[in-house]
Short mmCIF file of C-alpha atoms in Angstrom, two decimals:
data_model
loop_
_atom_site.label_atom_id
_atom_site.label_comp_id
_atom_site.label_asym_id
_atom_site.label_seq_id
_atom_site.Cartn_x
_atom_site.Cartn_y
_atom_site.Cartn_z
CA MET A 1300 -49.39 160.36 -44.10
CA ASP A 1301 -50.23 158.25 -41.05
CA ASN A 1302 -48.22 155.35 -39.73
CA THR A 1303 -50.66 152.77 -41.12
CA THR A 1304 -50.32 154.08 -44.67
CA MET A 1305 -46.53 154.21 -44.35
CA LEU A 1306 -46.38 150.61 -43.11
CA SER A 1307 -48.64 149.43 -45.92
CA GLY A 1308 -46.38 151.10 -48.47
CA GLU A 1309 -43.27 149.52 -46.99
CA ALA A 1310 -44.98 146.13 -46.92
CA MET A 1311 -45.91 146.50 -50.58
CA VAL A 1312 -42.36 147.41 -51.54
CA ALA A 1313 -41.02 144.45 -49.55
CA HIS A 1314 -43.55 142.17 -51.21
CA GLU A 1315 -42.56 143.39 -54.69
CA GLU A 1316 -38.87 142.96 -53.91
CA ALA A 1317 -39.50 139.42 -52.69
CA TYR A 1318 -41.54 138.67 -55.81
CA PHE A 1319 -38.89 139.96 -58.20
CA PHE A 1320 -36.18 138.10 -56.26
CA ALA A 1321 -38.21 134.89 -56.54
CA VAL A 1322 -38.68 135.45 -60.29
CA LEU A 1323 -34.94 136.08 -60.69
CA VAL A 1324 -34.07 132.89 -58.81
CA ALA A 1325 -36.56 130.93 -60.93
CA ILE A 1326 -35.01 132.28 -64.13
CA VAL A 1327 -31.49 131.43 -62.97
CA VAL A 1328 -32.53 127.92 -61.92
CA ALA A 1329 -34.44 127.31 -65.17
CA THR A 1330 -31.51 128.55 -67.26
CA ALA A 1331 -29.03 126.42 -65.35
CA ALA A 1332 -31.29 123.38 -65.57
CA TYR A 1333 -31.61 123.83 -69.34
CA ARG A 1334 -27.91 124.44 -69.83
CA TRP A 1335 -26.77 121.63 -67.56
CA LYS A 1336 -29.60 119.17 -68.13
CA ASP A 1337 -27.16 116.63 -69.53
CA TRP A 1338 -25.23 116.66 -66.24
CA LEU A 1339 -28.42 115.75 -64.43
CA HIS A 1340 -29.42 113.01 -66.90
CA PRO A 1341 -29.79 109.94 -64.66
CA GLY A 1342 -29.77 107.42 -67.51
CA LEU A 1343 -26.40 107.84 -69.21
CA ARG A 1344 -24.00 105.21 -67.92
CA VAL A 1345 -21.06 103.16 -69.13
CA SER A 1346 -22.51 99.78 -70.10
CA ALA A 1347 -19.34 98.03 -71.27
CA LEU A 1348 -15.59 98.56 -71.69
CA PHE A 1349 -13.34 96.73 -74.15
CA ILE A 1350 -9.64 96.51 -74.88
CA TYR A 1351 -8.00 94.88 -77.90
CA PRO A 1352 -4.42 94.05 -76.90
CA ILE A 1353 -3.48 92.98 -80.43
CA LYS A 1354 -4.75 95.11 -83.29
CA GLY A 1355 -7.21 93.12 -85.40
CA CYS A 1356 -7.62 90.28 -82.89
CA LYS A 1357 -10.38 89.44 -80.43
CA GLY A 1358 -11.21 91.95 -77.71
CA ILE A 1359 -11.46 91.57 -73.94
CA GLN A 1360 -14.39 92.95 -71.95
CA VAL A 1361 -13.15 94.51 -68.71
CA PRO A 1362 -14.94 95.89 -65.62
CA TYR A 1363 -12.72 98.96 -65.40
CA VAL A 1364 -9.81 100.51 -67.27
CA LYS A 1365 -7.05 102.99 -66.61
CA LEU A 1366 -6.24 105.60 -69.24
CA ASP A 1367 -2.63 106.43 -70.03
CA ARG A 1368 -1.40 108.83 -72.69
CA LEU A 1369 -2.12 106.33 -75.50
CA GLY A 1370 -5.71 105.61 -74.41
CA PHE A 1371 -7.10 102.54 -72.66
CA GLN A 1372 -4.22 100.73 -70.97
CA HIS A 1373 -3.23 97.56 -72.90
CA ASP A 1374 -5.39 98.56 -75.89
CA ARG A 1375 -3.80 97.91 -79.29
CA ARG A 1376 -0.23 97.87 -77.99
CA PHE A 1377 0.65 94.87 -80.19
CA MET A 1378 0.28 94.64 -83.95
CA VAL A 1379 0.85 92.11 -86.71
CA VAL A 1380 2.71 93.45 -89.75
CA ARG A 1381 3.63 92.01 -93.13
CA LYS A 1382 7.25 90.98 -93.15
CA GLY A 1383 9.48 93.07 -95.37
CA SER A 1384 12.88 94.75 -95.61
CA ASP A 1385 13.56 97.78 -93.44
CA GLY A 1386 16.10 99.67 -95.49
CA GLY A 1387 14.99 103.11 -94.37
CA VAL A 1388 11.57 102.70 -95.96
CA ALA A 1389 8.50 101.61 -94.02
CA THR A 1390 7.67 98.31 -95.67
CA HIS A 1391 6.22 96.64 -92.56
CA GLN A 1392 2.53 97.30 -93.25
CA PHE A 1393 -0.07 96.43 -90.63
CA VAL A 1394 -2.35 93.42 -91.07
CA SER A 1395 -5.97 93.44 -89.89
CA GLN A 1396 -9.29 91.69 -90.43
CA ARG A 1397 -9.66 93.76 -93.59
CA ASP A 1398 -6.99 91.48 -95.05
CA VAL A 1399 -7.37 88.31 -92.99
CA ALA A 1400 -10.80 87.75 -91.45
CA LYS A 1401 -9.63 84.78 -89.34
CA MET A 1402 -7.67 87.18 -87.11
CA ALA A 1403 -10.99 87.44 -85.25
CA LEU A 1404 -10.29 83.94 -83.88
CA ILE A 1405 -7.04 84.94 -82.17
CA SER A 1406 -7.79 85.43 -78.47
CA PRO A 1407 -5.31 87.32 -76.28
CA ARG A 1408 -5.66 87.58 -72.51
CA LEU A 1409 -3.57 89.35 -69.91
CA ILE A 1410 -1.97 87.16 -67.25
CA HIS A 1411 0.37 87.52 -64.27
CA GLY A 1412 -1.14 90.84 -63.25
CA GLY A 1413 -0.91 92.27 -66.74
CA THR A 1414 2.83 91.61 -67.11
CA ALA A 1415 2.37 89.01 -69.84
CA ILE A 1416 -0.08 88.14 -72.59
CA ARG A 1417 -1.28 84.64 -73.47
CA ILE A 1418 -2.56 84.09 -77.00
CA SER A 1419 -4.72 81.22 -78.25
CA ALA A 1420 -6.30 80.24 -81.57
CA PRO A 1421 -7.99 77.13 -83.01
CA ASN A 1422 -5.61 74.20 -83.56
CA MET A 1423 -2.67 76.15 -82.16
CA GLU A 1424 -0.73 75.76 -78.93
CA ASP A 1425 -1.03 78.73 -76.60
CA LEU A 1426 1.66 81.37 -76.88
CA THR A 1427 2.83 83.39 -73.85
CA ILE A 1428 4.70 86.66 -74.28
CA PRO A 1429 6.12 88.79 -71.45
CA LEU A 1430 5.29 92.44 -71.99
CA PRO A 1431 8.38 94.43 -73.00
CA GLU A 1432 9.55 96.66 -70.16
CA SER A 1433 11.71 99.21 -71.93
CA SER A 1434 12.35 100.79 -75.29
CA ASP A 1435 16.06 100.16 -74.72
CA SER A 1436 15.63 96.63 -76.01
CA GLU A 1437 18.19 95.51 -78.57
CA ASN A 1438 15.22 94.74 -80.80
CA ALA A 1439 14.05 98.36 -80.91
CA GLY A 1440 14.03 100.17 -84.20
CA ILE A 1441 11.49 98.41 -86.43
CA THR A 1442 9.77 100.82 -88.81
CA VAL A 1443 6.07 100.10 -89.36
CA GLN A 1444 3.24 101.86 -91.13
CA VAL A 1445 -0.33 102.28 -89.86
CA TRP A 1446 -2.31 103.89 -92.67
CA LYS A 1447 -0.27 107.01 -93.50
CA ASP A 1448 1.59 107.09 -90.19
CA VAL A 1449 5.16 105.81 -90.03
CA VAL A 1450 6.45 104.96 -86.54
CA ARG A 1451 9.39 103.21 -84.93
CA THR A 1452 8.50 100.35 -82.63
CA LEU A 1453 9.79 97.09 -81.09
CA ALA A 1454 10.04 93.57 -82.42
CA ILE A 1455 9.06 91.06 -79.74
CA PRO A 1456 12.34 89.88 -78.08
CA ASP A 1457 11.55 86.16 -78.08
CA GLY A 1458 13.82 84.85 -80.79
CA GLY A 1459 11.04 85.01 -83.38
CA ALA A 1460 8.67 82.54 -81.69
CA ALA A 1461 5.75 84.97 -81.69
CA SER A 1462 6.18 85.92 -85.34
CA ALA A 1463 6.45 82.21 -86.25
CA TRP A 1464 3.23 81.47 -84.35
CA PHE A 1465 1.29 84.20 -86.15
CA SER A 1466 2.83 83.32 -89.52
CA LYS A 1467 1.69 79.72 -89.14
CA PHE A 1468 -1.89 80.56 -88.14
CA LEU A 1469 -2.36 83.32 -90.73
CA ASP A 1470 -0.53 81.37 -93.46
CA ARG A 1471 1.73 84.27 -94.43
CA GLU A 1472 5.04 85.74 -93.30
CA VAL A 1473 4.36 88.29 -90.58
CA LEU A 1474 6.02 89.91 -87.57
CA LEU A 1475 4.54 90.75 -84.19
CA VAL A 1476 5.57 94.20 -82.95
CA SER A 1477 4.76 96.21 -79.85
CA CYS A 1478 4.78 99.77 -78.53
CA VAL A 1479 4.64 98.57 -74.89
CA GLY A 1480 7.44 100.21 -72.92
CA THR A 1481 8.18 102.73 -75.67
CA GLU A 1482 7.79 105.98 -73.77
CA ALA A 1483 9.01 107.80 -76.84
CA HIS A 1484 6.23 106.31 -78.99
CA ASP A 1485 4.90 109.34 -80.83
CA ARG A 1486 2.08 108.94 -83.29
CA PRO A 1487 0.33 112.33 -83.36
CA LEU A 1488 -3.40 112.59 -83.91
CA HIS A 1489 -4.70 114.13 -87.12
CA ALA A 1490 -4.55 117.90 -86.57
CA LYS A 1491 -7.59 118.49 -88.77
CA TRP A 1492 -9.80 116.83 -86.17
CA PHE A 1493 -7.86 117.27 -82.93
CA ASP A 1494 -5.39 120.13 -82.44
CA HIS A 1495 -5.49 120.58 -78.67
CA LYS A 1496 -2.48 120.37 -76.40
CA THR A 1497 -2.76 117.98 -73.46
CA GLU A 1498 -0.61 117.74 -70.37
CA HIS A 1499 -0.15 114.01 -70.90
CA ASN A 1500 1.10 114.27 -74.51
CA VAL A 1501 -1.75 112.22 -75.96
CA ALA A 1502 -0.95 110.03 -78.97
CA ALA A 1503 -2.34 106.97 -80.74
CA ALA A 1504 -0.96 103.48 -80.16
CA PHE A 1505 -1.79 101.12 -83.07
CA ASN A 1506 -5.43 102.26 -83.28
CA ASP A 1507 -6.64 103.22 -86.74
CA GLY A 1508 -6.37 106.87 -85.78
CA TYR A 1509 -7.74 107.84 -82.36
CA PRO A 1510 -7.36 106.42 -78.85
CA VAL A 1511 -11.00 105.60 -78.03
CA LEU A 1512 -14.15 104.56 -79.91
CA MET A 1513 -17.45 105.40 -78.20
CA LEU A 1514 -20.84 103.94 -79.16
CA GLY A 1515 -24.38 103.87 -77.78
CA ASP A 1516 -26.25 100.64 -76.98
CA ALA A 1517 -29.40 102.13 -78.50
CA SER A 1518 -27.66 102.68 -81.84
CA ILE A 1519 -26.82 98.98 -82.13
CA ALA A 1520 -30.38 98.10 -81.11
CA ASP A 1521 -31.75 100.40 -83.81
CA LEU A 1522 -29.42 98.93 -86.44
CA ASN A 1523 -30.66 95.45 -85.53
CA THR A 1524 -34.27 96.45 -86.30
CA ARG A 1525 -33.10 96.99 -89.90
CA THR A 1526 -30.61 94.18 -90.63
CA PRO A 1527 -31.60 90.66 -91.77
CA GLU A 1528 -29.52 89.16 -88.95
CA GLU A 1529 -28.43 90.41 -85.55
CA ILE A 1530 -25.16 92.31 -85.53
CA PRO A 1531 -23.46 92.32 -82.10
CA GLU A 1532 -21.62 95.35 -80.78
CA ALA A 1533 -18.35 93.39 -81.02
CA SER A 1534 -18.50 93.74 -84.81
CA PHE A 1535 -17.78 97.45 -84.43
CA ARG A 1536 -14.93 96.92 -81.96
CA PRO A 1537 -15.84 99.76 -79.57
CA ASN A 1538 -13.92 100.70 -76.45
CA LEU A 1539 -16.70 102.36 -74.50
CA MET A 1540 -20.43 101.57 -74.74
CA VAL A 1541 -23.04 103.92 -73.29
CA LYS A 1542 -26.55 103.01 -72.16
CA GLY A 1543 -29.48 105.33 -71.58
CA SER A 1544 -29.10 107.46 -74.70
CA ASP A 1545 -31.38 107.60 -77.73
CA ALA A 1546 -30.37 105.81 -80.90
CA TRP A 1547 -27.52 107.66 -82.63
CA GLU A 1548 -27.60 110.39 -79.97
CA GLU A 1549 -23.83 110.13 -79.71
CA ASP A 1550 -23.73 111.91 -83.09
CA THR A 1551 -24.57 115.10 -81.18
CA TRP A 1552 -21.96 114.77 -78.41
CA ARG A 1553 -18.80 116.87 -78.55
CA ARG A 1554 -17.49 116.72 -74.97
CA VAL A 1555 -18.41 114.17 -72.31
CA ILE A 1556 -17.14 113.44 -68.82
CA VAL A 1557 -17.07 109.82 -67.67
CA GLY A 1558 -16.68 108.76 -64.07
CA HIS A 1559 -16.74 110.19 -60.56
CA ARG A 1560 -14.93 113.24 -59.17
CA GLU A 1561 -11.13 112.98 -59.15
CA ASN A 1562 -11.13 109.86 -61.35
CA ALA A 1563 -13.44 111.35 -63.98
CA VAL A 1564 -12.06 111.54 -67.52
CA GLU A 1565 -13.10 114.11 -70.09
CA PHE A 1566 -13.33 113.06 -73.73
CA ASP A 1567 -13.40 115.11 -76.90
CA LEU A 1568 -15.52 113.31 -79.51
CA CYS A 1569 -13.59 114.75 -82.40
CA LYS A 1570 -14.79 112.79 -85.41
CA PRO A 1571 -17.51 110.30 -86.47
CA CYS A 1572 -16.02 106.90 -87.24
CA SER A 1573 -16.14 105.81 -90.88
CA ARG A 1574 -16.43 102.05 -91.17
CA CYS A 1575 -14.43 99.70 -93.38
CA SER A 1576 -15.13 96.03 -94.08
CA VAL A 1577 -14.27 94.77 -90.57
CA PRO A 1578 -17.88 94.93 -89.25
CA THR A 1579 -18.83 92.42 -91.98
CA VAL A 1580 -16.66 89.79 -90.26
CA ASN A 1581 -18.49 87.50 -87.87
CA GLN A 1582 -16.29 87.85 -84.79
CA ALA A 1583 -17.31 84.39 -83.52
CA THR A 1584 -16.45 82.49 -86.71
CA GLY A 1585 -13.86 84.66 -88.47
CA ILE A 1586 -15.91 84.49 -91.69
CA ARG A 1587 -17.45 87.39 -93.59
CA ARG A 1588 -21.23 87.59 -93.48
CA ASN A 1589 -23.37 87.03 -96.54
CA LYS A 1590 -24.58 90.06 -98.48
CA TYR A 1591 -21.92 92.28 -96.92
CA GLU A 1592 -23.94 93.04 -93.80
CA PRO A 1593 -24.16 95.33 -91.88
CA THR A 1594 -22.51 97.66 -94.41
CA ARG A 1595 -25.30 97.09 -96.93
CA THR A 1596 -27.96 98.17 -94.44
CA LEU A 1597 -25.87 101.06 -93.11
CA ARG A 1598 -25.65 102.47 -96.64
CA SER A 1599 -29.41 103.00 -96.54
CA PHE A 1600 -29.34 105.42 -93.59
CA ARG A 1601 -25.82 106.09 -92.28
CA LYS A 1602 -24.02 107.08 -95.46
CA TYR A 1603 -22.18 110.37 -95.90
CA GLY A 1604 -20.18 110.80 -99.07
CA GLU A 1605 -18.84 107.38 -99.97
CA ASP A 1606 -18.55 106.06 -96.40
CA VAL A 1607 -20.86 104.77 -93.68
CA TYR A 1608 -20.45 105.87 -90.07
CA VAL A 1609 -21.02 104.16 -86.72
CA GLY A 1610 -19.64 105.41 -83.40
CA GLU A 1611 -17.49 108.38 -82.44
CA ASN A 1612 -13.71 108.65 -82.36
CA ALA A 1613 -12.72 110.19 -79.04
CA VAL A 1614 -9.61 111.62 -77.41
CA HIS A 1615 -9.12 111.67 -73.64
CA LEU A 1616 -8.30 115.15 -72.34
CA SER A 1617 -7.34 113.87 -68.90
CA LEU A 1618 -6.12 110.68 -67.25
CA GLY A 1619 -7.92 108.51 -64.74
CA THR A 1620 -9.74 105.23 -64.21
CA ILE A 1621 -13.29 104.58 -65.43
CA ALA A 1622 -15.57 101.63 -64.77
CA VAL A 1623 -18.73 99.97 -65.98
CA GLY A 1624 -21.68 101.76 -64.39
CA ASP A 1625 -19.94 105.14 -64.25
CA PRO A 1626 -22.08 108.16 -65.15
CA VAL A 1627 -21.62 109.80 -68.54
CA SER A 1628 -22.24 113.55 -68.57
CA VAL A 1629 -22.59 115.42 -71.86
CA VAL A 1630 -21.10 118.89 -71.37
CA CYS A 1631 -21.08 120.10 -74.97
CA ARG A 1632 -23.13 119.17 -78.01
CA ARG A 1633 -22.78 119.79 -81.73
CA THR A 1634 -24.92 119.71 -84.85
CA PRO A 1635 -24.54 116.19 -86.27
CA VAL A 1636 -23.76 115.24 -89.83
CA SER A 1637 -26.89 114.83 -91.96
CA TYR A 1638 -26.82 111.18 -92.99
CA ASN A 1639 -29.09 109.91 -95.71
CA GLY A 1640 -32.31 108.35 -94.45
CA THR A 1641 -31.70 109.15 -90.75
CA ARG A 1642 -34.93 108.74 -88.82
#
C-alpha cells in the first residue's frame, strides 16, 4: 500500500470520527433542549405579587416579596375569629368572606417600614396596630381553628380596641388574632399532598391550607371569554400571577423556580385549588355577584367531582426574595386532572 492510499484511509477514518462526534453532539444538544426547554422559555415571568395581611380582607399588590417559613412575608398573619369561650376546646372559628362578604371592603396597609398595620373601611375611623414582636406576650395562648387545624396564637395586645373595631364593622362579636412573632407557630401542611422535609420548617400561617397560590394570567383571560361579566384576578385572591403561559397551563406544572440565581425560590405545586364561594364576591363592592358567577361558569369546564378548580396551591422549598418581572422556570411537569369540558 502506497503512502497516498494510506493517507486517504486515515483521512476517511478522521472524517467518519468527526461526523459521528458531530451527530453525538447534536443528539445531546437536542435532548437537553427538549428536556430543559422550559428553562429556556423566554415568556414566563411573574406579572403580579399579592399579600393579604388579614385573612379574608383586601389584598395589597407589591413589587417584591420575601419568603419566610410561613410563605410570603406579612401574608395572612392576622385573622378574624368568632368570639367564644376557650375552655380547652377550639371555639374561636375563623371568619371569612364565605360568611361575611363585606370583609372585602376592609383595607389593611403596612406602615412604618412594616412594623405596624393601618386598617380602613367605609364609615369607620382608621385603626393602627403595631405588629406583635414576640410570642412571649401576656396575651398568648388563644386557641383558634382554621378548617380542621387547631392552633395556638395571639390576641392583639391593644386592650380590645382592634376586636371592637372589627365587631362594629362586621356587626358581630369577633376577635382579631395574629401569628406574627410566634416562632413556635406550627400548622403542618396536609401530608397527603406535601410530605417533604424542608430546612426552614415550612408551615401555613392562616391560609386555607398552603402558603402560596399561583395562577396564570391567560387562565383568567380565558375564563373571561366565557363569563357574562368580567371577573378580575383579585376575585381568586392569588399570591403569584404568571404571564406568558397558555391558558390553564399551570395545571401541568409540578415544580417551578422563580427568580434569579441565589435569590431564586423553588416551589412545589402540590395540589390544584378547589374554590369556595369567595370568588363570587365582588371585591370592589363587598356584594355577591348575580347568578353565582364565576362559579356557575366554572362548573361548565373546570369541575372535578363536586368542586371547581382555579389556580395551584404551592409550597416554597427554599427561602429568598422574588419580584415582579422575575423569570419562572418549569423544571418538572405532571399529567393534569381531566376537568369536564376543558378545551
